[in-house]
């Protein structure tokens, strides 16, 4: 297929574009930032750029991974988020369904962040005694910032265009896979690698798994038609664990992984005292046929193979 990938210079794009090319696809990368995987330097907010990229390259499929992200909230005003994340998505959808277009599938990279309200984010401070079990049926959605609001609005545009045109659209609400330190790291005493390892229990995946999920979504889109999926490493937890996860998470983790304390102790690592949310990605397994290759059990196996010295980031690829 001829595939347009937006955000081709970004973290996901750097892994997705080569994977698609290895699969025999012809990929056109679109990004405002030049990069080795970017063929068209421009913004999705520019309708003319989008139109030319689709038509000049006879695009058959679009992966829309380009966006302003949460870290950009501090440096861009809300109108810029609307221009890029909302209008940019509409530009792509409308050009994909315009007369003469050869596009027959669309994959949109969304985010689990839009599912996190202020209540969920502040659950522990507010004295809420159960972790939130988060799946695709959770409602109402009340994003807490312009990033989440703009991504939710873009999801609604995806559904609207699918309903009016029958363009197959798959929405992937990806959990965390960014390499940067968490924006709340200053409130936690663990190392960055320790934090990321913990998060594989409930809200993280590798960038390789994120890229692979998009490849699977491209393949399955015509059969599925339209749907939304949470993409995160499979959690070992169940809804029955939610009370104790908020009360004292290490006890729950020890029940599922009896050796985790021993493995962590060799590095001076610790588990979070509480876990306030759990992303359930079983729908992606059942309907999309996708499961992340790396989960918390795999992380423990990798750590157990180490020599007992706290590893550098380069030795734990899931933390980068």
PDB file of C-alpha atoms in Angstrom:
ATOM      1  CA  UNK A   1       0.000   0.000   0.000  1.00  0.00           C
ATOM      2  CA  UNK A   2       0.885   3.641  -0.384  1.00  0.00           C
ATOM      3  CA  UNK A   3       0.649   4.932   3.201  1.00  0.00           C
ATOM      4  CA  UNK A   4       0.757   8.484   4.523  1.00  0.00           C
ATOM      5  CA  UNK A   5       2.154   8.721   8.065  1.00  0.00           C
ATOM      6  CA  UNK A   6       1.779  12.040   9.842  1.00  0.00           C
ATOM      7  CA  UNK A   7       4.148  12.735  12.718  1.00  0.00           C
ATOM      8  CA  UNK A   8       6.872  10.857  10.853  1.00  0.00           C
ATOM      9  CA  UNK A   9       9.675  12.710  12.662  1.00  0.00           C
ATOM     10  CA  UNK A  10       8.223  11.948  16.086  1.00  0.00           C
ATOM     11  CA  UNK A  11       9.027   9.104  18.471  1.00  0.00           C
ATOM     12  CA  UNK A  12       6.308   6.813  17.137  1.00  0.00           C
ATOM     13  CA  UNK A  13       6.942   7.785  13.522  1.00  0.00           C
ATOM     14  CA  UNK A  14      10.640   6.934  13.816  1.00  0.00           C
ATOM     15  CA  UNK A  15       9.669   3.347  14.673  1.00  0.00           C
ATOM     16  CA  UNK A  16       6.502   2.984  12.597  1.00  0.00           C
ATOM     17  CA  UNK A  17       7.776   4.182   9.210  1.00  0.00           C
ATOM     18  CA  UNK A  18      10.701   1.705   9.029  1.00  0.00           C
ATOM     19  CA  UNK A  19       8.402  -1.118  10.160  1.00  0.00           C
ATOM     20  CA  UNK A  20       5.922  -0.326   7.408  1.00  0.00           C
ATOM     21  CA  UNK A  21       8.677  -0.133   4.806  1.00  0.00           C
ATOM     22  CA  UNK A  22      10.027  -3.508   5.918  1.00  0.00           C
ATOM     23  CA  UNK A  23       6.530  -4.831   5.325  1.00  0.00           C
ATOM     24  CA  UNK A  24       6.760  -3.809   1.672  1.00  0.00           C
ATOM     25  CA  UNK A  25       4.715  -0.604   1.850  1.00  0.00           C
ATOM     26  CA  UNK A  26       5.552   2.692   0.198  1.00  0.00           C
ATOM     27  CA  UNK A  27       5.458   5.320   2.935  1.00  0.00           C
ATOM     28  CA  UNK A  28       5.194   9.097   2.672  1.00  0.00           C
ATOM     29  CA  UNK A  29       6.085  10.869   5.898  1.00  0.00           C
ATOM     30  CA  UNK A  30       4.510  14.234   6.737  1.00  0.00           C
ATOM     31  CA  UNK A  31       5.792  16.334   9.635  1.00  0.00           C
ATOM     32  CA  UNK A  32       6.537  20.023  10.324  1.00  0.00           C
ATOM     33  CA  UNK A  33       9.987  18.953  11.557  1.00  0.00           C
ATOM     34  CA  UNK A  34      12.475  17.549   9.005  1.00  0.00           C
ATOM     35  CA  UNK A  35      13.718  14.046   9.707  1.00  0.00           C
ATOM     36  CA  UNK A  36      15.056  10.906   8.035  1.00  0.00           C
ATOM     37  CA  UNK A  37      11.538   9.470   7.666  1.00  0.00           C
ATOM     38  CA  UNK A  38       9.844  12.709   6.571  1.00  0.00           C
ATOM     39  CA  UNK A  39       9.241  13.369   2.879  1.00  0.00           C
ATOM     40  CA  UNK A  40       6.853  16.324   3.175  1.00  0.00           C
ATOM     41  CA  UNK A  41       7.766  19.071   5.627  1.00  0.00           C
ATOM     42  CA  UNK A  42       4.535  20.762   6.587  1.00  0.00           C
ATOM     43  CA  UNK A  43       1.618  20.831   8.987  1.00  0.00           C
ATOM     44  CA  UNK A  44      -1.640  18.886   8.865  1.00  0.00           C
ATOM     45  CA  UNK A  45      -3.264  22.227   9.734  1.00  0.00           C
ATOM     46  CA  UNK A  46      -2.407  23.358   6.189  1.00  0.00           C
ATOM     47  CA  UNK A  47      -5.152  21.934   3.966  1.00  0.00           C
ATOM     48  CA  UNK A  48      -3.161  22.451   0.768  1.00  0.00           C
ATOM     49  CA  UNK A  49      -0.213  20.480   2.151  1.00  0.00           C
ATOM     50  CA  UNK A  50      -2.513  17.632   3.160  1.00  0.00           C
ATOM     51  CA  UNK A  51      -4.266  17.589  -0.216  1.00  0.00           C
ATOM     52  CA  UNK A  52      -1.004  17.493  -2.140  1.00  0.00           C
ATOM     53  CA  UNK A  53       0.515  14.800   0.061  1.00  0.00           C
ATOM     54  CA  UNK A  54      -2.492  12.507  -0.467  1.00  0.00           C
ATOM     55  CA  UNK A  55      -3.046  13.121  -4.165  1.00  0.00           C
ATOM     56  CA  UNK A  56       0.551  13.374  -5.378  1.00  0.00           C
ATOM     57  CA  UNK A  57       1.451  10.072  -3.724  1.00  0.00           C
ATOM     58  CA  UNK A  58      -1.715   8.132  -4.586  1.00  0.00           C
ATOM     59  CA  UNK A  59      -2.215   7.440  -0.885  1.00  0.00           C
ATOM     60  CA  UNK A  60      -4.316   4.389  -0.022  1.00  0.00           C
ATOM     61  CA  UNK A  61      -4.064   4.438   3.766  1.00  0.00           C
ATOM     62  CA  UNK A  62      -3.406   7.093   6.404  1.00  0.00           C
ATOM     63  CA  UNK A  63      -1.891   6.775   9.849  1.00  0.00           C
ATOM     64  CA  UNK A  64      -2.514  10.050  11.615  1.00  0.00           C
ATOM     65  CA  UNK A  65       0.031  10.057  14.437  1.00  0.00           C
ATOM     66  CA  UNK A  66       0.996  13.726  14.235  1.00  0.00           C
ATOM     67  CA  UNK A  67      -0.240  16.046  16.973  1.00  0.00           C
ATOM     68  CA  UNK A  68       0.618  18.587  19.581  1.00  0.00           C
ATOM     69  CA  UNK A  69       1.073  16.584  22.784  1.00  0.00           C
ATOM     70  CA  UNK A  70       0.700  17.185  26.501  1.00  0.00           C
ATOM     71  CA  UNK A  71       4.221  18.666  26.955  1.00  0.00           C
ATOM     72  CA  UNK A  72       3.236  21.322  24.399  1.00  0.00           C
ATOM     73  CA  UNK A  73       0.491  22.667  26.694  1.00  0.00           C
ATOM     74  CA  UNK A  74       3.073  24.850  28.430  1.00  0.00           C
ATOM     75  CA  UNK A  75       4.369  26.413  25.198  1.00  0.00           C
ATOM     76  CA  UNK A  76       1.329  26.621  22.877  1.00  0.00           C
ATOM     77  CA  UNK A  77      -2.020  28.277  23.455  1.00  0.00           C
ATOM     78  CA  UNK A  78      -5.303  26.423  23.114  1.00  0.00           C
ATOM     79  CA  UNK A  79      -6.029  27.751  19.639  1.00  0.00           C
ATOM     80  CA  UNK A  80      -2.899  26.052  18.323  1.00  0.00           C
ATOM     81  CA  UNK A  81      -4.058  22.716  19.728  1.00  0.00           C
ATOM     82  CA  UNK A  82      -7.400  23.163  17.987  1.00  0.00           C
ATOM     83  CA  UNK A  83      -5.697  24.101  14.703  1.00  0.00           C
ATOM     84  CA  UNK A  84      -3.348  21.101  14.673  1.00  0.00           C
ATOM     85  CA  UNK A  85      -5.201  18.368  16.547  1.00  0.00           C
ATOM     86  CA  UNK A  86      -8.773  19.136  15.513  1.00  0.00           C
ATOM     87  CA  UNK A  87      -8.676  21.044  12.220  1.00  0.00           C
ATOM     88  CA  UNK A  88      -5.660  19.024  11.096  1.00  0.00           C
ATOM     89  CA  UNK A  89      -7.551  15.784  11.674  1.00  0.00           C
ATOM     90  CA  UNK A  90     -10.575  17.116   9.789  1.00  0.00           C
ATOM     91  CA  UNK A  91      -8.322  18.153   6.886  1.00  0.00           C
ATOM     92  CA  UNK A  92      -6.985  14.619   6.599  1.00  0.00           C
ATOM     93  CA  UNK A  93     -10.402  12.974   6.907  1.00  0.00           C
ATOM     94  CA  UNK A  94     -12.058  15.227   4.368  1.00  0.00           C
ATOM     95  CA  UNK A  95      -9.240  14.915   1.848  1.00  0.00           C
ATOM     96  CA  UNK A  96      -9.236  11.142   2.387  1.00  0.00           C
ATOM     97  CA  UNK A  97     -12.914  11.002   1.437  1.00  0.00           C
ATOM     98  CA  UNK A  98     -12.870  13.651  -1.302  1.00  0.00           C
ATOM     99  CA  UNK A  99     -13.877  12.768  -4.839  1.00  0.00           C
ATOM    100  CA  UNK A 100     -11.084  10.891  -6.600  1.00  0.00           C
ATOM    101  CA  UNK A 101      -9.320   9.872  -3.393  1.00  0.00           C
ATOM    102  CA  UNK A 102      -7.842   6.366  -3.279  1.00  0.00           C
ATOM    103  CA  UNK A 103      -7.735   6.220   0.549  1.00  0.00           C
ATOM    104  CA  UNK A 104      -9.574   3.168   1.872  1.00  0.00           C
ATOM    105  CA  UNK A 105      -8.565   3.123   5.558  1.00  0.00           C
ATOM    106  CA  UNK A 106      -7.576   5.528   8.320  1.00  0.00           C
ATOM    107  CA  UNK A 107      -5.845   4.882  11.642  1.00  0.00           C
ATOM    108  CA  UNK A 108      -5.909   7.643  14.241  1.00  0.00           C
ATOM    109  CA  UNK A 109      -3.413   7.758  17.107  1.00  0.00           C
ATOM    110  CA  UNK A 110      -5.347   8.961  20.111  1.00  0.00           C
ATOM    111  CA  UNK A 111      -4.441   8.823  23.790  1.00  0.00           C
ATOM    112  CA  UNK A 112      -5.621   7.325  27.062  1.00  0.00           C
ATOM    113  CA  UNK A 113      -5.002  10.792  28.512  1.00  0.00           C
ATOM    114  CA  UNK A 114      -8.407  11.937  27.271  1.00  0.00           C
ATOM    115  CA  UNK A 115      -9.985   9.374  29.622  1.00  0.00           C
ATOM    116  CA  UNK A 116      -8.369  10.888  32.719  1.00  0.00           C
ATOM    117  CA  UNK A 117     -10.522  13.491  34.411  1.00  0.00           C
ATOM    118  CA  UNK A 118      -9.339  15.725  37.208  1.00  0.00           C
ATOM    119  CA  UNK A 119     -11.172  13.431  39.635  1.00  0.00           C
ATOM    120  CA  UNK A 120      -9.137  10.427  38.478  1.00  0.00           C
ATOM    121  CA  UNK A 121      -5.878  12.362  38.459  1.00  0.00           C
ATOM    122  CA  UNK A 122      -6.481  13.570  42.014  1.00  0.00           C
ATOM    123  CA  UNK A 123      -8.148  10.401  43.324  1.00  0.00           C
ATOM    124  CA  UNK A 124      -5.667   9.799  46.125  1.00  0.00           C
ATOM    125  CA  UNK A 125      -5.746  13.409  47.286  1.00  0.00           C
ATOM    126  CA  UNK A 126      -9.547  13.332  47.282  1.00  0.00           C
ATOM    127  CA  UNK A 127      -9.651  10.234  49.481  1.00  0.00           C
ATOM    128  CA  UNK A 128     -11.077   7.916  46.810  1.00  0.00           C
ATOM    129  CA  UNK A 129     -10.483   4.361  48.009  1.00  0.00           C
ATOM    130  CA  UNK A 130     -10.679   2.379  44.759  1.00  0.00           C
ATOM    131  CA  UNK A 131      -8.512   2.537  41.673  1.00  0.00           C
ATOM    132  CA  UNK A 132     -10.418   3.375  38.497  1.00  0.00           C
ATOM    133  CA  UNK A 133     -10.832   0.470  36.058  1.00  0.00           C
ATOM    134  CA  UNK A 134     -10.614   2.103  32.636  1.00  0.00           C
ATOM    135  CA  UNK A 135     -11.910   0.490  29.465  1.00  0.00           C
ATOM    136  CA  UNK A 136     -13.469   1.740  26.240  1.00  0.00           C
ATOM    137  CA  UNK A 137     -16.948   1.834  27.795  1.00  0.00           C
ATOM    138  CA  UNK A 138     -16.020   4.364  30.474  1.00  0.00           C
ATOM    139  CA  UNK A 139     -18.243   7.457  30.373  1.00  0.00           C
ATOM    140  CA  UNK A 140     -18.592  10.351  30.546  1.00  0.00           C
ATOM    141  CA  UNK A 141     -15.190  11.387  29.235  1.00  0.00           C
ATOM    142  CA  UNK A 142     -14.025  14.606  30.869  1.00  0.00           C
ATOM    143  CA  UNK A 143     -10.476  15.450  29.703  1.00  0.00           C
ATOM    144  CA  UNK A 144      -8.695  17.758  32.094  1.00  0.00           C
ATOM    145  CA  UNK A 145      -6.671  19.862  29.613  1.00  0.00           C
ATOM    146  CA  UNK A 146      -6.716  21.182  26.044  1.00  0.00           C
ATOM    147  CA  UNK A 147      -4.621  18.258  24.834  1.00  0.00           C
ATOM    148  CA  UNK A 148      -7.198  15.700  25.915  1.00  0.00           C
ATOM    149  CA  UNK A 149     -10.098  17.865  24.773  1.00  0.00           C
ATOM    150  CA  UNK A 150      -8.588  18.307  21.307  1.00  0.00           C
ATOM    151  CA  UNK A 151      -7.923  14.567  20.923  1.00  0.00           C
ATOM    152  CA  UNK A 152     -11.466  13.706  22.001  1.00  0.00           C
ATOM    153  CA  UNK A 153     -12.846  16.217  19.504  1.00  0.00           C
ATOM    154  CA  UNK A 154     -10.701  14.592  16.799  1.00  0.00           C
ATOM    155  CA  UNK A 155     -12.124  11.174  17.753  1.00  0.00           C
ATOM    156  CA  UNK A 156     -15.638  12.550  17.254  1.00  0.00           C
ATOM    157  CA  UNK A 157     -14.607  13.803  13.815  1.00  0.00           C
ATOM    158  CA  UNK A 158     -13.341  10.324  12.963  1.00  0.00           C
ATOM    159  CA  UNK A 159     -16.729   8.820  13.831  1.00  0.00           C
ATOM    160  CA  UNK A 160     -18.631  11.540  11.978  1.00  0.00           C
ATOM    161  CA  UNK A 161     -16.676  11.020   8.761  1.00  0.00           C
ATOM    162  CA  UNK A 162     -16.933   7.232   9.039  1.00  0.00           C
ATOM    163  CA  UNK A 163     -20.707   7.480   9.497  1.00  0.00           C
ATOM    164  CA  UNK A 164     -21.088   9.743   6.477  1.00  0.00           C
ATOM    165  CA  UNK A 165     -18.639   8.025   4.117  1.00  0.00           C
ATOM    166  CA  UNK A 166     -18.082   4.460   5.439  1.00  0.00           C
ATOM    167  CA  UNK A 167     -14.337   5.099   5.465  1.00  0.00           C
ATOM    168  CA  UNK A 168     -12.888   2.410   7.757  1.00  0.00           C
ATOM    169  CA  UNK A 169     -11.421   4.181  10.800  1.00  0.00           C
ATOM    170  CA  UNK A 170      -9.602   2.660  13.758  1.00  0.00           C
ATOM    171  CA  UNK A 171      -8.860   4.816  16.812  1.00  0.00           C
ATOM    172  CA  UNK A 172      -5.970   3.687  19.004  1.00  0.00           C
ATOM    173  CA  UNK A 173      -5.919   5.203  22.480  1.00  0.00           C
ATOM    174  CA  UNK A 174      -2.291   4.548  23.290  1.00  0.00           C
ATOM    175  CA  UNK A 175      -0.993   4.526  26.842  1.00  0.00           C
ATOM    176  CA  UNK A 176       2.443   5.923  27.708  1.00  0.00           C
ATOM    177  CA  UNK A 177       5.374   5.009  25.495  1.00  0.00           C
ATOM    178  CA  UNK A 178       7.330   8.278  25.492  1.00  0.00           C
ATOM    179  CA  UNK A 179      11.020   8.138  26.464  1.00  0.00           C
ATOM    180  CA  UNK A 180      11.021  11.374  28.474  1.00  0.00           C
ATOM    181  CA  UNK A 181      10.770  11.392  32.236  1.00  0.00           C
ATOM    182  CA  UNK A 182       7.257  11.582  33.585  1.00  0.00           C
ATOM    183  CA  UNK A 183       6.018  15.107  34.280  1.00  0.00           C
ATOM    184  CA  UNK A 184       5.210  14.057  37.852  1.00  0.00           C
ATOM    185  CA  UNK A 185       8.646  12.495  38.436  1.00  0.00           C
ATOM    186  CA  UNK A 186       9.600  15.287  40.848  1.00  0.00           C
ATOM    187  CA  UNK A 187       6.879  14.012  43.195  1.00  0.00           C
ATOM    188  CA  UNK A 188       8.212  10.435  43.161  1.00  0.00           C
ATOM    189  CA  UNK A 189      11.547   9.357  44.600  1.00  0.00           C
ATOM    190  CA  UNK A 190      12.110   6.411  42.243  1.00  0.00           C
ATOM    191  CA  UNK A 191      14.461   6.530  39.276  1.00  0.00           C
ATOM    192  CA  UNK A 192      13.008   7.030  35.804  1.00  0.00           C
ATOM    193  CA  UNK A 193      13.629   3.366  34.858  1.00  0.00           C
ATOM    194  CA  UNK A 194      11.956   2.249  38.105  1.00  0.00           C
ATOM    195  CA  UNK A 195       8.905   4.417  37.388  1.00  0.00           C
ATOM    196  CA  UNK A 196       8.563   3.134  33.837  1.00  0.00           C
ATOM    197  CA  UNK A 197       8.889  -0.486  34.959  1.00  0.00           C
ATOM    198  CA  UNK A 198       6.113   0.011  37.508  1.00  0.00           C
ATOM    199  CA  UNK A 199       3.877   1.581  34.882  1.00  0.00           C
ATOM    200  CA  UNK A 200       3.904  -1.580  32.761  1.00  0.00           C
ATOM    201  CA  UNK A 201       1.504  -2.958  35.362  1.00  0.00           C
ATOM    202  CA  UNK A 202      -1.261  -0.557  34.368  1.00  0.00           C
ATOM    203  CA  UNK A 203      -0.457   2.240  31.873  1.00  0.00           C
ATOM    204  CA  UNK A 204       2.606   1.742  29.651  1.00  0.00           C
ATOM    205  CA  UNK A 205       3.827  -0.061  26.545  1.00  0.00           C
ATOM    206  CA  UNK A 206       6.991  -0.043  24.457  1.00  0.00           C
ATOM    207  CA  UNK A 207       7.212   2.159  21.386  1.00  0.00           C
ATOM    208  CA  UNK A 208       7.798  -1.019  19.371  1.00  0.00           C
ATOM    209  CA  UNK A 209       4.456  -2.373  20.534  1.00  0.00           C
ATOM    210  CA  UNK A 210       2.810   0.965  19.751  1.00  0.00           C
ATOM    211  CA  UNK A 211       4.162   0.799  16.197  1.00  0.00           C
ATOM    212  CA  UNK A 212       3.068  -2.815  15.788  1.00  0.00           C
ATOM    213  CA  UNK A 213      -0.453  -1.965  16.964  1.00  0.00           C
ATOM    214  CA  UNK A 214      -0.740   0.554  14.131  1.00  0.00           C
ATOM    215  CA  UNK A 215       0.344  -2.031  11.572  1.00  0.00           C
ATOM    216  CA  UNK A 216      -2.291  -4.457  12.863  1.00  0.00           C
ATOM    217  CA  UNK A 217      -4.930  -1.704  12.815  1.00  0.00           C
ATOM    218  CA  UNK A 218      -4.117  -0.887   9.187  1.00  0.00           C
ATOM    219  CA  UNK A 219      -4.585  -4.516   8.259  1.00  0.00           C
ATOM    220  CA  UNK A 220      -7.831  -4.995  10.198  1.00  0.00           C
ATOM    221  CA  UNK A 221      -9.533  -1.660   9.486  1.00  0.00           C
ATOM    222  CA  UNK A 222     -11.571  -2.773   6.423  1.00  0.00           C
ATOM    223  CA  UNK A 223     -12.989  -5.758   8.342  1.00  0.00           C
ATOM    224  CA  UNK A 224     -13.740  -3.807  11.521  1.00  0.00           C
ATOM    225  CA  UNK A 225     -15.120  -0.657   9.913  1.00  0.00           C
ATOM    226  CA  UNK A 226     -14.972   1.587  12.962  1.00  0.00           C
ATOM    227  CA  UNK A 227     -13.868   1.050  16.544  1.00  0.00           C
ATOM    228  CA  UNK A 228     -11.794   2.425  19.397  1.00  0.00           C
ATOM    229  CA  UNK A 229      -9.161   0.464  21.296  1.00  0.00           C
ATOM    230  CA  UNK A 230      -7.009   1.048  24.357  1.00  0.00           C
ATOM    231  CA  UNK A 231      -3.444   0.018  23.553  1.00  0.00           C
ATOM    232  CA  UNK A 232      -1.410  -0.797  26.656  1.00  0.00           C
ATOM    233  CA  UNK A 233       0.509  -3.748  28.048  1.00  0.00           C
ATOM    234  CA  UNK A 234      -1.929  -6.324  29.394  1.00  0.00           C
ATOM    235  CA  UNK A 235      -2.438  -5.748  33.094  1.00  0.00           C
ATOM    236  CA  UNK A 236      -2.244  -8.690  35.509  1.00  0.00           C
ATOM    237  CA  UNK A 237      -4.902  -7.034  37.672  1.00  0.00           C
ATOM    238  CA  UNK A 238      -8.666  -7.505  37.705  1.00  0.00           C
ATOM    239  CA  UNK A 239     -11.426  -5.128  38.828  1.00  0.00           C
ATOM    240  CA  UNK A 240     -11.509  -7.033  42.128  1.00  0.00           C
ATOM    241  CA  UNK A 241      -8.030  -5.670  42.894  1.00  0.00           C
ATOM    242  CA  UNK A 242      -9.004  -2.013  42.618  1.00  0.00           C
ATOM    243  CA  UNK A 243      -9.677  -1.491  46.326  1.00  0.00           C
ATOM    244  CA  UNK A 244      -6.363  -2.899  47.500  1.00  0.00           C
ATOM    245  CA  UNK A 245      -4.443  -1.198  44.674  1.00  0.00           C
ATOM    246  CA  UNK A 246      -5.401   2.154  46.126  1.00  0.00           C
ATOM    247  CA  UNK A 247      -4.871   0.971  49.695  1.00  0.00           C
ATOM    248  CA  UNK A 248      -1.404  -0.587  49.257  1.00  0.00           C
ATOM    249  CA  UNK A 249      -0.365  -1.671  45.757  1.00  0.00           C
ATOM    250  CA  UNK A 250       2.804  -3.657  46.670  1.00  0.00           C
ATOM    251  CA  UNK A 251       0.688  -6.383  48.291  1.00  0.00           C
ATOM    252  CA  UNK A 252      -1.289  -6.867  45.081  1.00  0.00           C
ATOM    253  CA  UNK A 253       1.822  -6.894  42.905  1.00  0.00           C
ATOM    254  CA  UNK A 254       3.464  -9.460  45.218  1.00  0.00           C
ATOM    255  CA  UNK A 255       0.440 -11.720  44.885  1.00  0.00           C
ATOM    256  CA  UNK A 256       0.869 -11.856  41.101  1.00  0.00           C
ATOM    257  CA  UNK A 257       4.674 -11.670  41.017  1.00  0.00           C
ATOM    258  CA  UNK A 258       6.126 -13.211  44.210  1.00  0.00           C
ATOM    259  CA  UNK A 259       9.737 -12.544  43.139  1.00  0.00           C
ATOM    260  CA  UNK A 260       9.332  -8.900  42.212  1.00  0.00           C
ATOM    261  CA  UNK A 261      10.524  -7.642  45.623  1.00  0.00           C
ATOM    262  CA  UNK A 262      13.718  -9.688  45.395  1.00  0.00           C
ATOM    263  CA  UNK A 263      14.408  -8.496  41.847  1.00  0.00           C
ATOM    264  CA  UNK A 264      13.649  -4.885  42.728  1.00  0.00           C
ATOM    265  CA  UNK A 265      15.706  -5.001  45.924  1.00  0.00           C
ATOM    266  CA  UNK A 266      18.891  -5.776  43.978  1.00  0.00           C
ATOM    267  CA  UNK A 267      18.515  -2.375  42.331  1.00  0.00           C
ATOM    268  CA  UNK A 268      17.164  -0.470  45.274  1.00  0.00           C
ATOM    269  CA  UNK A 269      13.861  -0.117  43.442  1.00  0.00           C
ATOM    270  CA  UNK A 270      10.408   0.181  44.986  1.00  0.00           C
ATOM    271  CA  UNK A 271       6.796  -0.193  43.920  1.00  0.00           C
ATOM    272  CA  UNK A 272       4.346   2.699  44.045  1.00  0.00           C
ATOM    273  CA  UNK A 273       2.440   2.774  47.339  1.00  0.00           C
ATOM    274  CA  UNK A 274      -0.826   3.067  45.417  1.00  0.00           C
ATOM    275  CA  UNK A 275      -2.074   2.734  41.847  1.00  0.00           C
ATOM    276  CA  UNK A 276      -5.043   4.952  41.031  1.00  0.00           C
ATOM    277  CA  UNK A 277      -6.052   3.632  37.592  1.00  0.00           C
ATOM    278  CA  UNK A 278      -5.737   0.533  35.439  1.00  0.00           C
ATOM    279  CA  UNK A 279      -6.087   0.480  31.657  1.00  0.00           C
ATOM    280  CA  UNK A 280      -7.860  -2.628  30.394  1.00  0.00           C
ATOM    281  CA  UNK A 281      -6.634  -3.523  26.892  1.00  0.00           C
ATOM    282  CA  UNK A 282      -8.487  -6.829  26.530  1.00  0.00           C
ATOM    283  CA  UNK A 283     -10.834  -5.438  23.868  1.00  0.00           C
ATOM    284  CA  UNK A 284      -7.841  -4.931  21.564  1.00  0.00           C
ATOM    285  CA  UNK A 285      -6.890  -8.558  22.174  1.00  0.00           C
ATOM    286  CA  UNK A 286     -10.396  -9.870  21.444  1.00  0.00           C
ATOM    287  CA  UNK A 287     -11.514  -7.697  18.527  1.00  0.00           C
ATOM    288  CA  UNK A 288      -8.352  -6.256  16.993  1.00  0.00           C
ATOM    289  CA  UNK A 289      -6.233  -9.347  17.579  1.00  0.00           C
ATOM    290  CA  UNK A 290      -3.432  -7.333  19.152  1.00  0.00           C
ATOM    291  CA  UNK A 291      -1.527  -7.963  22.380  1.00  0.00           C
ATOM    292  CA  UNK A 292       1.591  -6.086  23.469  1.00  0.00           C
ATOM    293  CA  UNK A 293       4.693  -8.276  23.299  1.00  0.00           C
ATOM    294  CA  UNK A 294       6.150  -6.746  26.482  1.00  0.00           C
ATOM    295  CA  UNK A 295       4.386  -6.665  29.850  1.00  0.00           C
ATOM    296  CA  UNK A 296       5.456  -6.362  33.479  1.00  0.00           C
ATOM    297  CA  UNK A 297       6.367 -10.056  33.669  1.00  0.00           C
ATOM    298  CA  UNK A 298       8.734  -9.589  30.732  1.00  0.00           C
ATOM    299  CA  UNK A 299      10.271  -6.564  32.435  1.00  0.00           C
ATOM    300  CA  UNK A 300      10.976  -8.636  35.542  1.00  0.00           C
ATOM    301  CA  UNK A 301      12.571 -11.356  33.406  1.00  0.00           C
ATOM    302  CA  UNK A 302      14.844  -8.778  31.753  1.00  0.00           C
ATOM    303  CA  UNK A 303      15.806  -7.305  35.100  1.00  0.00           C
ATOM    304  CA  UNK A 304      16.479 -10.735  36.567  1.00  0.00           C
ATOM    305  CA  UNK A 305      19.014 -11.349  33.815  1.00  0.00           C
ATOM    306  CA  UNK A 306      20.963  -8.278  34.815  1.00  0.00           C
ATOM    307  CA  UNK A 307      23.949  -8.538  37.127  1.00  0.00           C
ATOM    308  CA  UNK A 308      22.349  -6.865  40.125  1.00  0.00           C
ATOM    309  CA  UNK A 309      23.736  -3.416  39.403  1.00  0.00           C
ATOM    310  CA  UNK A 310      21.205  -0.689  38.637  1.00  0.00           C
ATOM    311  CA  UNK A 311      21.099  -0.684  34.822  1.00  0.00           C
ATOM    312  CA  UNK A 312      21.663   2.325  32.631  1.00  0.00           C
ATOM    313  CA  UNK A 313      18.794   3.373  30.391  1.00  0.00           C
ATOM    314  CA  UNK A 314      20.637   1.906  27.394  1.00  0.00           C
ATOM    315  CA  UNK A 315      20.415  -1.550  29.017  1.00  0.00           C
ATOM    316  CA  UNK A 316      16.653  -1.364  29.499  1.00  0.00           C
ATOM    317  CA  UNK A 317      15.196  -0.521  26.058  1.00  0.00           C
ATOM    318  CA  UNK A 318      11.639  -0.434  27.414  1.00  0.00           C
ATOM    319  CA  UNK A 319      12.639   2.655  29.421  1.00  0.00           C
ATOM    320  CA  UNK A 320      13.724   4.602  26.340  1.00  0.00           C
TER     321      UNK A 320
END
